[in-house]
Amino acid sequence: WRKFRNYCKKTRMVDEITLKPLRAGWNLHHLDGREINYCNIEDEKRFMCLNKQMHETVHILIRYYRNDPTVLTRLENCLKLMIQYSED
């Protein structure tokens, strides 16, 4: 696992959502969390390098997104409003 994790960090180098450099405490996120596939590292596309905060955010959002994908639209609207009101 450690070799695979280090390989992913070396080849990707950034948080794959924010595109910012990986920082200490980064996570190699399993895109397939099913127990049967959890230890399968044969397909590196099943993993993403994420900084700690983004990793936590992804886990929070998937709980809502799984049942209601429009949650992302509402989140985007909220963020746009935050920017709009911050610029006034």
mmCIF file with all atom_site columns, C-alpha atoms in Angstrom:
data_model
loop_
_atom_site.group_PDB
_atom_site.id
_atom_site.type_symbol
_atom_site.label_atom_id
_atom_site.label_alt_id
_atom_site.label_comp_id
_atom_site.label_asym_id
_atom_site.label_entity_id
_atom_site.label_seq_id
_atom_site.pdbx_PDB_ins_code
_atom_site.Cartn_x
_atom_site.Cartn_y
_atom_site.Cartn_z
_atom_site.occupancy
_atom_site.B_iso_or_equiv
_atom_site.pdbx_formal_charge
_atom_site.auth_seq_id
_atom_site.auth_comp_id
_atom_site.auth_asym_id
_atom_site.auth_atom_id
_atom_site.pdbx_PDB_model_num
ATOM 1  C CA . TRP A 1 1  ? 0.000   0.000  0.000   1.00 0.00 ? 1  TRP A CA 1
ATOM 2  C CA . ARG A 1 2  ? 2.759   2.444  0.914   1.00 0.00 ? 2  ARG A CA 1
ATOM 3  C CA . LYS A 1 3  ? 4.583   1.871  -2.388  1.00 0.00 ? 3  LYS A CA 1
ATOM 4  C CA . PHE A 1 4  ? 1.363   2.390  -4.320  1.00 0.00 ? 4  PHE A CA 1
ATOM 5  C CA . ARG A 1 5  ? 0.499   5.524  -2.335  1.00 0.00 ? 5  ARG A CA 1
ATOM 6  C CA . ASN A 1 6  ? 3.969   6.986  -2.899  1.00 0.00 ? 6  ASN A CA 1
ATOM 7  C CA . TYR A 1 7  ? 3.741   6.152  -6.602  1.00 0.00 ? 7  TYR A CA 1
ATOM 8  C CA . CYS A 1 8  ? 0.420   8.007  -6.871  1.00 0.00 ? 8  CYS A CA 1
ATOM 9  C CA . LYS A 1 9  ? 1.835   11.048 -5.093  1.00 0.00 ? 9  LYS A CA 1
ATOM 10 C CA . LYS A 1 10 ? 4.920   11.078 -7.311  1.00 0.00 ? 10 LYS A CA 1
ATOM 11 C CA . THR A 1 11 ? 2.975   10.753 -10.566 1.00 0.00 ? 11 THR A CA 1
ATOM 12 C CA . ARG A 1 12 ? 0.046   13.056 -9.762  1.00 0.00 ? 12 ARG A CA 1
ATOM 13 C CA . MET A 1 13 ? 1.628   15.601 -7.368  1.00 0.00 ? 13 MET A CA 1
ATOM 14 C CA . VAL A 1 14 ? -1.561  17.625 -6.785  1.00 0.00 ? 14 VAL A CA 1
ATOM 15 C CA . ASP A 1 15 ? -4.944  17.424 -5.100  1.00 0.00 ? 15 ASP A CA 1
ATOM 16 C CA . GLU A 1 16 ? -7.022  16.221 -8.023  1.00 0.00 ? 16 GLU A CA 1
ATOM 17 C CA . ILE A 1 17 ? -9.951  18.530 -7.250  1.00 0.00 ? 17 ILE A CA 1
ATOM 18 C CA . THR A 1 18 ? -8.255  21.783 -6.275  1.00 0.00 ? 18 THR A CA 1
ATOM 19 C CA . LEU A 1 19 ? -5.126  21.202 -8.405  1.00 0.00 ? 19 LEU A CA 1
ATOM 20 C CA . LYS A 1 20 ? -3.047  22.530 -5.497  1.00 0.00 ? 20 LYS A CA 1
ATOM 21 C CA . PRO A 1 21 ? 0.145   20.722 -4.406  1.00 0.00 ? 21 PRO A CA 1
ATOM 22 C CA . LEU A 1 22 ? -0.352  17.802 -2.036  1.00 0.00 ? 22 LEU A CA 1
ATOM 23 C CA . ARG A 1 23 ? 0.386   18.758 1.546   1.00 0.00 ? 23 ARG A CA 1
ATOM 24 C CA . ALA A 1 24 ? 1.332   16.744 4.607   1.00 0.00 ? 24 ALA A CA 1
ATOM 25 C CA . GLY A 1 25 ? -1.614  14.631 5.702   1.00 0.00 ? 25 GLY A CA 1
ATOM 26 C CA . TRP A 1 26 ? -2.959  14.124 2.162   1.00 0.00 ? 26 TRP A CA 1
ATOM 27 C CA . ASN A 1 27 ? -5.119  11.071 1.458   1.00 0.00 ? 27 ASN A CA 1
ATOM 28 C CA . LEU A 1 28 ? -5.241  8.520  -1.319  1.00 0.00 ? 28 LEU A CA 1
ATOM 29 C CA . HIS A 1 29 ? -9.009  8.389  -1.701  1.00 0.00 ? 29 HIS A CA 1
ATOM 30 C CA . HIS A 1 30 ? -10.743 5.142  -2.704  1.00 0.00 ? 30 HIS A CA 1
ATOM 31 C CA . LEU A 1 31 ? -13.325 5.881  -5.386  1.00 0.00 ? 31 LEU A CA 1
ATOM 32 C CA . ASP A 1 32 ? -14.720 2.375  -4.892  1.00 0.00 ? 32 ASP A CA 1
ATOM 33 C CA . GLY A 1 33 ? -15.405 1.996  -1.190  1.00 0.00 ? 33 GLY A CA 1
ATOM 34 C CA . ARG A 1 34 ? -16.960 -1.445 -1.452  1.00 0.00 ? 34 ARG A CA 1
ATOM 35 C CA . GLU A 1 35 ? -15.240 -3.807 0.945   1.00 0.00 ? 35 GLU A CA 1
ATOM 36 C CA . ILE A 1 36 ? -14.618 -6.400 -1.782  1.00 0.00 ? 36 ILE A CA 1
ATOM 37 C CA . ASN A 1 37 ? -12.578 -3.871 -3.812  1.00 0.00 ? 37 ASN A CA 1
ATOM 38 C CA . TYR A 1 38 ? -11.092 -1.801 -0.995  1.00 0.00 ? 38 TYR A CA 1
ATOM 39 C CA . CYS A 1 39 ? -7.644  -3.409 -1.136  1.00 0.00 ? 39 CYS A CA 1
ATOM 40 C CA . ASN A 1 40 ? -7.534  -3.812 -4.911  1.00 0.00 ? 40 ASN A CA 1
ATOM 41 C CA . ILE A 1 41 ? -4.790  -1.531 -6.185  1.00 0.00 ? 41 ILE A CA 1
ATOM 42 C CA . GLU A 1 42 ? -4.551  -3.060 -9.665  1.00 0.00 ? 42 GLU A CA 1
ATOM 43 C CA . ASP A 1 43 ? -6.439  -0.159 -11.268 1.00 0.00 ? 43 ASP A CA 1
ATOM 44 C CA . GLU A 1 44 ? -4.937  3.143  -10.166 1.00 0.00 ? 44 GLU A CA 1
ATOM 45 C CA . LYS A 1 45 ? -7.882  5.028  -11.744 1.00 0.00 ? 45 LYS A CA 1
ATOM 46 C CA . ARG A 1 46 ? -9.939  3.902  -8.734  1.00 0.00 ? 46 ARG A CA 1
ATOM 47 C CA . PHE A 1 47 ? -7.990  6.293  -6.492  1.00 0.00 ? 47 PHE A CA 1
ATOM 48 C CA . MET A 1 48 ? -7.574  10.060 -6.207  1.00 0.00 ? 48 MET A CA 1
ATOM 49 C CA . CYS A 1 49 ? -4.951  12.095 -4.385  1.00 0.00 ? 49 CYS A CA 1
ATOM 50 C CA . LEU A 1 50 ? -6.723  14.585 -2.133  1.00 0.00 ? 50 LEU A CA 1
ATOM 51 C CA . ASN A 1 51 ? -5.572  16.985 0.538   1.00 0.00 ? 51 ASN A CA 1
ATOM 52 C CA . LYS A 1 52 ? -7.068  16.297 3.962   1.00 0.00 ? 52 LYS A CA 1
ATOM 53 C CA . GLN A 1 53 ? -9.766  18.979 3.904   1.00 0.00 ? 53 GLN A CA 1
ATOM 54 C CA . MET A 1 54 ? -10.924 18.106 0.378   1.00 0.00 ? 54 MET A CA 1
ATOM 55 C CA . HIS A 1 55 ? -11.021 14.419 1.325   1.00 0.00 ? 55 HIS A CA 1
ATOM 56 C CA . GLU A 1 56 ? -13.293 15.220 4.278   1.00 0.00 ? 56 GLU A CA 1
ATOM 57 C CA . THR A 1 57 ? -15.464 17.427 2.043   1.00 0.00 ? 57 THR A CA 1
ATOM 58 C CA . VAL A 1 58 ? -15.890 14.646 -0.535  1.00 0.00 ? 58 VAL A CA 1
ATOM 59 C CA . HIS A 1 59 ? -17.012 12.222 2.173   1.00 0.00 ? 59 HIS A CA 1
ATOM 60 C CA . ILE A 1 60 ? -19.523 14.738 3.534   1.00 0.00 ? 60 ILE A CA 1
ATOM 61 C CA . LEU A 1 61 ? -20.943 15.560 0.095   1.00 0.00 ? 61 LEU A CA 1
ATOM 62 C CA . ILE A 1 62 ? -21.315 11.973 -1.123  1.00 0.00 ? 62 ILE A CA 1
ATOM 63 C CA . ARG A 1 63 ? -23.811 11.276 1.677   1.00 0.00 ? 63 ARG A CA 1
ATOM 64 C CA . TYR A 1 64 ? -26.139 13.921 0.235   1.00 0.00 ? 64 TYR A CA 1
ATOM 65 C CA . TYR A 1 65 ? -25.274 13.538 -3.458  1.00 0.00 ? 65 TYR A CA 1
ATOM 66 C CA . ARG A 1 66 ? -26.055 9.818  -3.503  1.00 0.00 ? 66 ARG A CA 1
ATOM 67 C CA . ASN A 1 67 ? -29.738 10.541 -2.780  1.00 0.00 ? 67 ASN A CA 1
ATOM 68 C CA . ASP A 1 68 ? -30.023 14.029 -4.272  1.00 0.00 ? 68 ASP A CA 1
ATOM 69 C CA . PRO A 1 69 ? -27.526 15.051 -6.985  1.00 0.00 ? 69 PRO A CA 1
ATOM 70 C CA . THR A 1 70 ? -29.086 18.527 -7.151  1.00 0.00 ? 70 THR A CA 1
ATOM 71 C CA . VAL A 1 71 ? -27.391 19.270 -3.836  1.00 0.00 ? 71 VAL A CA 1
ATOM 72 C CA . LEU A 1 72 ? -24.377 20.361 -5.912  1.00 0.00 ? 72 LEU A CA 1
ATOM 73 C CA . THR A 1 73 ? -26.452 22.941 -7.764  1.00 0.00 ? 73 THR A CA 1
ATOM 74 C CA . ARG A 1 74 ? -27.658 24.385 -4.476  1.00 0.00 ? 74 ARG A CA 1
ATOM 75 C CA . LEU A 1 75 ? -24.119 24.386 -3.131  1.00 0.00 ? 75 LEU A CA 1
ATOM 76 C CA . GLU A 1 76 ? -22.891 26.224 -6.231  1.00 0.00 ? 76 GLU A CA 1
ATOM 77 C CA . ASN A 1 77 ? -25.677 28.799 -5.833  1.00 0.00 ? 77 ASN A CA 1
ATOM 78 C CA . CYS A 1 78 ? -24.696 29.300 -2.202  1.00 0.00 ? 78 CYS A CA 1
ATOM 79 C CA . LEU A 1 79 ? -21.053 29.849 -3.145  1.00 0.00 ? 79 LEU A CA 1
ATOM 80 C CA . LYS A 1 80 ? -21.983 32.318 -5.882  1.00 0.00 ? 80 LYS A CA 1
ATOM 81 C CA . LEU A 1 81 ? -24.118 34.266 -3.423  1.00 0.00 ? 81 LEU A CA 1
ATOM 82 C CA . MET A 1 82 ? -21.298 34.300 -0.889  1.00 0.00 ? 82 MET A CA 1
ATOM 83 C CA . ILE A 1 83 ? -18.996 35.809 -3.502  1.00 0.00 ? 83 ILE A CA 1
ATOM 84 C CA . GLN A 1 84 ? -21.659 38.270 -4.642  1.00 0.00 ? 84 GLN A CA 1
ATOM 85 C CA . TYR A 1 85 ? -22.413 39.506 -1.126  1.00 0.00 ? 85 TYR A CA 1
ATOM 86 C CA . SER A 1 86 ? -18.732 39.665 -0.227  1.00 0.00 ? 86 SER A CA 1
ATOM 87 C CA . GLU A 1 87 ? -18.061 42.017 -3.139  1.00 0.00 ? 87 GLU A CA 1
ATOM 88 C CA . ASP A 1 88 ? -20.753 44.551 -2.225  1.00 0.00 ? 88 ASP A CA 1
#
